[in-house]
Amino acid sequence: MRRWIAAWLLVGFGCSSNAAAPPPSAKADATKNKRDVVTEEHFSVKVEDPFRWLEDEKDEDVRAWMKARDDHARSVLATFPERDALQARYRELLYVESRSAPRVRGGRLFFARKPADREKTIHYWQQGEGGEPKVLLDPNTMSEDGSVSIGAVVPSKDGKLVAYMEKSNNADESTLKIMEVDTGALRERDTIEHLRYTYPSWTPDGAGFYYTWLPSDPSIPSNERMGLSQVRYHALGTDPANDVTVRGETGDAQRWQGAYVSDDGKYLFLTISHGWSEADVYVMFLEEEEPTWRPLAVGTKALYGVVAHDDVFYVTTNYEAPRYEVFRVLPSKLERKHWRRIVAQDPKAVIEDVDVVGGKLAIAYLKDVSTTLEIRELDGTKIRDVELPAIGTASALIGDADHDTAYFSFSSFNYAPTIYKTSIAKGTTTLFAKVDLPLDSERFVVKRVEYPSKDGTMISMFLVHDKDLELDGARPTLMYGYGGFNISITPEFTAFILPWIERGGVYASPHLRGGGEYGESWHKAGMLEKKQNVFDDFAAAAEWLVAEKYTSPEHLGIRGGSNGGLLVGAAMTQRPELFGAVICAVPLLDMLRYHLFGVGKAWIPEYGVADDEAQFAVLHAYSPYHHVKADVAYPPLLMLSADTDDRVDPMHARKFVAALEAVTPPEHVHLLRIEENAGHGGADLRKKTVEVYVDQVAFLLEHLR
C-alpha cells in the first residue's frame, strides 16, 4: 500500500572474450591459495567462505582490490561500440524539463522540478496555481561536487515551514532540517542528525512534528539500530536532545516504527511493522488530558492503513482479504466487532491506496498490473472512475480532504510522465504539466501476456518492442525482474529501455511471485521457504520468450537490482545456460550473512535467517554466492555497486565477483563497476545516470547481438 507500507528497501539497474582479467591483489592470491578461507558449520553442514576478508571495505587490501576491479571494468566498457550514439540519445531523453504533481498547503503549491539544464531536482513553491514559482531547495548549489542530496520534503499544513531530509551521496543516513518558506532561512536549532527512513508529521498548527529517531552511537552495531528507534515529538525552537519520546524502542531490529498525526490534530497513529506482511497499529487521542496508546489492530499478522476524517477512521487492510478492503471505524468503538465494511475486496484488483480527498474516498487499484482510480462516497458507494489515458501507472490522488482539486501523475512504457488535475465534485480531468520528449511512441508495442511457471501457476508479463518486430528467435531481449517485499513492478516510463528498443531489442517485465501485483497471497507465495518460486517464475519467463521465438539464450539478458540483484544472481547460478548476459546491481548475494550488515535484520521476515535450521536449509539452497562452481560457463556479468550504499552492503557484490574470478578462466567476463559518491539508488546526477545507462546498454549490445 503506497500510503503505509515501508518501501525503503528498495525500491529500483560484453566485454570481448579476450579481455584481460584485472590484476589480483596480494591478498586475493592468498585467498586463492586457501589461506584465508573461513569454514563454519551450520547444523552439521560445513560451509566455506573463502572471501570473508572482502567484507571489510576499510582494509587497504580490499580497497586496492576494489580499485583494480573498477578500473578494469571501466577500461573494458569504454571499448564497446555505439557509446557516443547512446550517450547522445540518453542526453536527449534525460536532459529534459520535468516536474512532480504538486502538494497544496495553505494555498501554496509545493512541487519538484528538474530543469533541462540542471543535474539535480530542484524543489519549488508558489502561491496558488497562477503564482510565480520560487526556489525552495536547490541541491545543485549545496555542494561543489554534487554530493548533497535531498530526500523527503514535507511542508507544514499552513505552508509556512518545510521539513526536509538532507543526505550525503544519496545515502539513506540523513539530517532533518527546517526552513522558513518565505525567507528561505534555516532554523538551525531544529536540526536533527543521524536519521533514516524518517518522514516527519507536522501538527496542524505547525508548532512541531513527530518523527522516528535513531541513536547515533558508533559503538552500536549497524544491524541493531533499527530496533532502537523511538517515536519522538519535536517542538520548534527547543533542543532536539530534549524531545519527548512518545513511543520507546521496540528492542527488535526486525520491527521498525513510525507515527503520523491526523489532519485535524486529534489523533496520532503508530505503526509498528514486522517485515512487509504484518503491522500493528495503535492510536493516541491527543486531546485527552493524559493520552495513551490504544490498540487499533494488533497481533493480526496483516497490514493496515488508517485515514482520519471528521472523527471517523477509514481503515484499509488485507486481514482475511489479501486484495484489501476498507472499513469505517468510530474512535469510540475500536474493537473489530464494531468495524463496518464499506468497500469489499475486489476479486480482480488490489487496493493500493485510500485517502479522503475533496470530501470523498479516493481509491487507487491495481488491476491486471495497471492502475485504476476511483471516487467513492464516504459510505463506500462508487461514484465514478477517474479517466486515465492508457494502460499504465498513476499515482494516488494528491489533495486535501476539504479541497475539491486533486492532482496525479501518470506514465507508461511509451507514455512520458504527465501531471493531471481533477475536480472531485465535477469529475473533470485536465492536463496540468507534461514532459516533452523526442519520442515516437507510436512505433512501440506494449502488450501483456501470460505463461505457466514451473508449478503451473500462471504469471503475467509485459512486453515492449518495435511494432515491426520479426519473431525469428534472434531478437536481443532484456528481461527485468524484482519479485519481493510486496512491491509491484508496474508499467512506468523509463528512459533506460528506449535506446534498447530503438535498436531492435525486446524488453520483458514479468510479475513474479513475491511482489504485490496480485495481493498478499502473491507476496507470500514468493517469500521465506517459497522464495524459489520467484526464481522459477523468472526462468519460466525466459523459457517462454525462447519458445515463442522472441529470442534465444545467447540473445537474452537479465537485469535486476537490490532484491532483484538476488534474483538475477540466483538465475545466473541456477540456470547459466539460459542467459547471454547479466546486469546485477547493488545486490544481496550472500544469504547466510546478509542480516549481519546494515539494516539486514529488518529483512529477516522476508527471507528468513541462517540461525534457524529450517530457514538455513532454504537460504543455503539458493544463496548465489554459495553456488558459484568451477567448470561452469557462466554468462558475462556486469556487477554494479556503489561506494556509499548504506542499505545493502557492497560486500555482496565484491564476494560474488571474487568467487567467479576464483573458479573461471581469465577470459570469462565478470566486471565490477563501482559508482563513487553514490548510495543504494545510485548517484542522483543526470550525468552519472547517462554514464551508467550507456555502460549497461553497451555491455548488453556487445554480448547479445
PDB file of N, CA and C in Angstrom, residues 421-467:
ATOM      1  N   LYS A 421      -4.794  17.334 -13.451  1.00  0.00           N
ATOM      2  CA  LYS A 421      -5.587  17.947 -12.391  1.00  0.00           C
ATOM      3  C   LYS A 421      -7.025  17.473 -12.545  1.00  0.00           C
ATOM      4  N   THR A 422      -7.650  17.115 -11.425  1.00  0.00           N
ATOM      5  CA  THR A 422      -9.020  16.629 -11.495  1.00  0.00           C
ATOM      6  C   THR A 422      -9.882  17.302 -10.440  1.00  0.00           C
ATOM      7  N   SER A 423     -11.135  17.496 -10.751  1.00  0.00           N
ATOM      8  CA  SER A 423     -12.116  18.024  -9.810  1.00  0.00           C
ATOM      9  C   SER A 423     -12.887  16.852  -9.215  1.00  0.00           C
ATOM     10  N   ILE A 424     -12.874  16.737  -7.905  1.00  0.00           N
ATOM     11  CA  ILE A 424     -13.581  15.638  -7.260  1.00  0.00           C
ATOM     12  C   ILE A 424     -15.087  15.798  -7.450  1.00  0.00           C
ATOM     13  N   ALA A 425     -15.594  17.022  -7.341  1.00  0.00           N
ATOM     14  CA  ALA A 425     -17.030  17.262  -7.444  1.00  0.00           C
ATOM     15  C   ALA A 425     -17.542  17.126  -8.874  1.00  0.00           C
ATOM     16  N   LYS A 426     -16.811  17.686  -9.823  1.00  0.00           N
ATOM     17  CA  LYS A 426     -17.282  17.714 -11.211  1.00  0.00           C
ATOM     18  C   LYS A 426     -16.858  16.488 -12.011  1.00  0.00           C
ATOM     19  N   GLY A 427     -15.772  15.877 -11.630  1.00  0.00           N
ATOM     20  CA  GLY A 427     -15.292  14.720 -12.377  1.00  0.00           C
ATOM     21  C   GLY A 427     -14.479  15.064 -13.600  1.00  0.00           C
ATOM     22  N   THR A 428     -14.172  16.339 -13.797  1.00  0.00           N
ATOM     23  CA  THR A 428     -13.373  16.742 -14.956  1.00  0.00           C
ATOM     24  C   THR A 428     -11.888  16.530 -14.683  1.00  0.00           C
ATOM     25  N   THR A 429     -11.162  16.120 -15.691  1.00  0.00           N
ATOM     26  CA  THR A 429      -9.718  15.918 -15.586  1.00  0.00           C
ATOM     27  C   THR A 429      -9.045  16.653 -16.726  1.00  0.00           C
ATOM     28  N   THR A 430      -8.039  17.457 -16.396  1.00  0.00           N
ATOM     29  CA  THR A 430      -7.346  18.250 -17.412  1.00  0.00           C
ATOM     30  C   THR A 430      -5.839  18.090 -17.270  1.00  0.00           C
ATOM     31  N   LEU A 431      -5.146  18.336 -18.372  1.00  0.00           N
ATOM     32  CA  LEU A 431      -3.692  18.291 -18.365  1.00  0.00           C
ATOM     33  C   LEU A 431      -3.144  19.450 -17.538  1.00  0.00           C
ATOM     34  N   PHE A 432      -2.194  19.141 -16.660  1.00  0.00           N
ATOM     35  CA  PHE A 432      -1.578  20.177 -15.838  1.00  0.00           C
ATOM     36  C   PHE A 432      -0.124  20.426 -16.259  1.00  0.00           C
ATOM     37  N   ALA A 433       0.622  19.378 -16.532  1.00  0.00           N
ATOM     38  CA  ALA A 433       2.019  19.520 -16.981  1.00  0.00           C
ATOM     39  C   ALA A 433       2.456  18.216 -17.613  1.00  0.00           C
ATOM     40  N   LYS A 434       3.360  18.319 -18.591  1.00  0.00           N
ATOM     41  CA  LYS A 434       3.867  17.111 -19.223  1.00  0.00           C
ATOM     42  C   LYS A 434       5.325  17.286 -19.593  1.00  0.00           C
ATOM     43  N   VAL A 435       5.958  16.156 -19.842  1.00  0.00           N
ATOM     44  CA  VAL A 435       7.347  16.139 -20.293  1.00  0.00           C
ATOM     45  C   VAL A 435       7.350  16.034 -21.806  1.00  0.00           C
ATOM     46  N   ASP A 436       8.039  16.938 -22.460  1.00  0.00           N
ATOM     47  CA  ASP A 436       8.182  16.872 -23.918  1.00  0.00           C
ATOM     48  C   ASP A 436       9.444  16.094 -24.253  1.00  0.00           C
ATOM     49  N   LEU A 437       9.251  14.922 -24.820  1.00  0.00           N
ATOM     50  CA  LEU A 437      10.372  14.045 -25.140  1.00  0.00           C
ATOM     51  C   LEU A 437      10.480  13.819 -26.645  1.00  0.00           C
ATOM     52  N   PRO A 438      11.701  13.684 -27.132  1.00  0.00           N
ATOM     53  CA  PRO A 438      11.890  13.291 -28.530  1.00  0.00           C
ATOM     54  C   PRO A 438      11.645  11.787 -28.664  1.00  0.00           C
ATOM     55  N   LEU A 439      10.351  11.438 -28.723  1.00  0.00           N
ATOM     56  CA  LEU A 439       9.970  10.033 -28.651  1.00  0.00           C
ATOM     57  C   LEU A 439       8.808   9.765 -29.593  1.00  0.00           C
ATOM     58  N   ASP A 440       8.959   8.776 -30.462  1.00  0.00           N
ATOM     59  CA  ASP A 440       7.886   8.331 -31.338  1.00  0.00           C
ATOM     60  C   ASP A 440       7.217   7.134 -30.677  1.00  0.00           C
ATOM     61  N   SER A 441       6.263   7.417 -29.801  1.00  0.00           N
ATOM     62  CA  SER A 441       5.649   6.340 -29.024  1.00  0.00           C
ATOM     63  C   SER A 441       4.813   5.406 -29.893  1.00  0.00           C
ATOM     64  N   GLU A 442       4.407   5.856 -31.062  1.00  0.00           N
ATOM     65  CA  GLU A 442       3.566   5.028 -31.927  1.00  0.00           C
ATOM     66  C   GLU A 442       4.321   3.836 -32.506  1.00  0.00           C
ATOM     67  N   ARG A 443       5.640   3.902 -32.502  1.00  0.00           N
ATOM     68  CA  ARG A 443       6.395   2.790 -33.090  1.00  0.00           C
ATOM     69  C   ARG A 443       6.532   1.619 -32.128  1.00  0.00           C
ATOM     70  N   PHE A 444       6.152   1.828 -30.849  1.00  0.00           N
ATOM     71  CA  PHE A 444       6.324   0.783 -29.842  1.00  0.00           C
ATOM     72  C   PHE A 444       5.014   0.045 -29.582  1.00  0.00           C
ATOM     73  N   VAL A 445       5.129  -1.238 -29.340  1.00  0.00           N
ATOM     74  CA  VAL A 445       4.004  -2.079 -28.944  1.00  0.00           C
ATOM     75  C   VAL A 445       4.180  -2.439 -27.474  1.00  0.00           C
ATOM     76  N   VAL A 446       3.110  -2.263 -26.685  1.00  0.00           N
ATOM     77  CA  VAL A 446       3.088  -2.700 -25.292  1.00  0.00           C
ATOM     78  C   VAL A 446       1.981  -3.728 -25.156  1.00  0.00           C
ATOM     79  N   LYS A 447       2.321  -4.914 -24.722  1.00  0.00           N
ATOM     80  CA  LYS A 447       1.279  -5.927 -24.569  1.00  0.00           C
ATOM     81  C   LYS A 447       1.539  -6.777 -23.326  1.00  0.00           C
ATOM     82  N   ARG A 448       0.462  -7.328 -22.820  1.00  0.00           N
ATOM     83  CA  ARG A 448       0.511  -8.167 -21.628  1.00  0.00           C
ATOM     84  C   ARG A 448       0.249  -9.606 -22.046  1.00  0.00           C
ATOM     85  N   VAL A 449       1.124 -10.517 -21.605  1.00  0.00           N
ATOM     86  CA  VAL A 449       0.977 -11.934 -21.930  1.00  0.00           C
ATOM     87  C   VAL A 449       0.979 -12.731 -20.636  1.00  0.00           C
ATOM     88  N   GLU A 450       0.663 -14.012 -20.733  1.00  0.00           N
ATOM     89  CA  GLU A 450       0.723 -14.907 -19.589  1.00  0.00           C
ATOM     90  C   GLU A 450       1.447 -16.183 -19.985  1.00  0.00           C
ATOM     91  N   TYR A 451       2.116 -16.781 -18.996  1.00  0.00           N
ATOM     92  CA  TYR A 451       2.840 -18.029 -19.239  1.00  0.00           C
ATOM     93  C   TYR A 451       2.813 -18.860 -17.960  1.00  0.00           C
ATOM     94  N   PRO A 452       2.983 -20.183 -18.054  1.00  0.00           N
ATOM     95  CA  PRO A 452       2.987 -21.030 -16.863  1.00  0.00           C
ATOM     96  C   PRO A 452       4.378 -21.108 -16.236  1.00  0.00           C
ATOM     97  N   SER A 453       4.425 -21.037 -14.922  1.00  0.00           N
ATOM     98  CA  SER A 453       5.685 -21.254 -14.216  1.00  0.00           C
ATOM     99  C   SER A 453       5.912 -22.750 -14.025  1.00  0.00           C
ATOM    100  N   LYS A 454       6.965 -23.091 -13.340  1.00  0.00           N
ATOM    101  CA  LYS A 454       7.357 -24.490 -13.156  1.00  0.00           C
ATOM    102  C   LYS A 454       6.255 -25.309 -12.507  1.00  0.00           C
ATOM    103  N   ASP A 455       5.533 -24.715 -11.537  1.00  0.00           N
ATOM    104  CA  ASP A 455       4.482 -25.447 -10.831  1.00  0.00           C
ATOM    105  C   ASP A 455       3.104 -25.257 -11.456  1.00  0.00           C
ATOM    106  N   GLY A 456       3.055 -24.626 -12.637  1.00  0.00           N
ATOM    107  CA  GLY A 456       1.790 -24.441 -13.329  1.00  0.00           C
ATOM    108  C   GLY A 456       1.098 -23.121 -13.052  1.00  0.00           C
ATOM    109  N   THR A 457       1.584 -22.346 -12.077  1.00  0.00           N
ATOM    110  CA  THR A 457       0.991 -21.046 -11.783  1.00  0.00           C
ATOM    111  C   THR A 457       1.155 -20.119 -12.983  1.00  0.00           C
ATOM    112  N   MET A 458       0.076 -19.434 -13.352  1.00  0.00           N
ATOM    113  CA  MET A 458       0.145 -18.526 -14.486  1.00  0.00           C
ATOM    114  C   MET A 458       0.733 -17.185 -14.036  1.00  0.00           C
ATOM    115  N   ILE A 459       1.725 -16.722 -14.782  1.00  0.00           N
ATOM    116  CA  ILE A 459       2.438 -15.483 -14.481  1.00  0.00           C
ATOM    117  C   ILE A 459       2.200 -14.508 -15.631  1.00  0.00           C
ATOM    118  N   SER A 460       1.918 -13.270 -15.304  1.00  0.00           N
ATOM    119  CA  SER A 460       1.738 -12.269 -16.358  1.00  0.00           C
ATOM    120  C   SER A 460       3.052 -11.540 -16.624  1.00  0.00           C
ATOM    121  N   MET A 461       3.162 -10.945 -17.802  1.00  0.00           N
ATOM    122  CA  MET A 461       4.389 -10.264 -18.197  1.00  0.00           C
ATOM    123  C   MET A 461       4.057  -9.202 -19.240  1.00  0.00           C
ATOM    124  N   PHE A 462       4.666  -8.039 -19.104  1.00  0.00           N
ATOM    125  CA  PHE A 462       4.560  -7.004 -20.128  1.00  0.00           C
ATOM    126  C   PHE A 462       5.731  -7.138 -21.092  1.00  0.00           C
ATOM    127  N   LEU A 463       5.447  -6.962 -22.367  1.00  0.00           N
ATOM    128  CA  LEU A 463       6.467  -6.940 -23.412  1.00  0.00           C
ATOM    129  C   LEU A 463       6.401  -5.591 -24.116  1.00  0.00           C
ATOM    130  N   VAL A 464       7.567  -5.035 -24.426  1.00  0.00           N
ATOM    131  CA  VAL A 464       7.651  -3.773 -25.153  1.00  0.00           C
ATOM    132  C   VAL A 464       8.647  -3.970 -26.290  1.00  0.00           C
ATOM    133  N   HIS A 465       8.241  -3.630 -27.491  1.00  0.00           N
ATOM    134  CA  HIS A 465       9.150  -3.792 -28.630  1.00  0.00           C
ATOM    135  C   HIS A 465       8.633  -2.969 -29.802  1.00  0.00           C
ATOM    136  N   ASP A 466       9.420  -2.890 -30.845  1.00  0.00           N
ATOM    137  CA  ASP A 466       9.035  -2.199 -32.071  1.00  0.00           C
ATOM    138  C   ASP A 466       7.868  -2.935 -32.715  1.00  0.00           C
ATOM    139  N   LYS A 467       6.921  -2.171 -33.267  1.00  0.00           N
ATOM    140  CA  LYS A 467       5.723  -2.791 -33.834  1.00  0.00           C
ATOM    141  C   LYS A 467       6.032  -3.677 -35.039  1.00  0.00           C
TER     142      LYS A 467
END
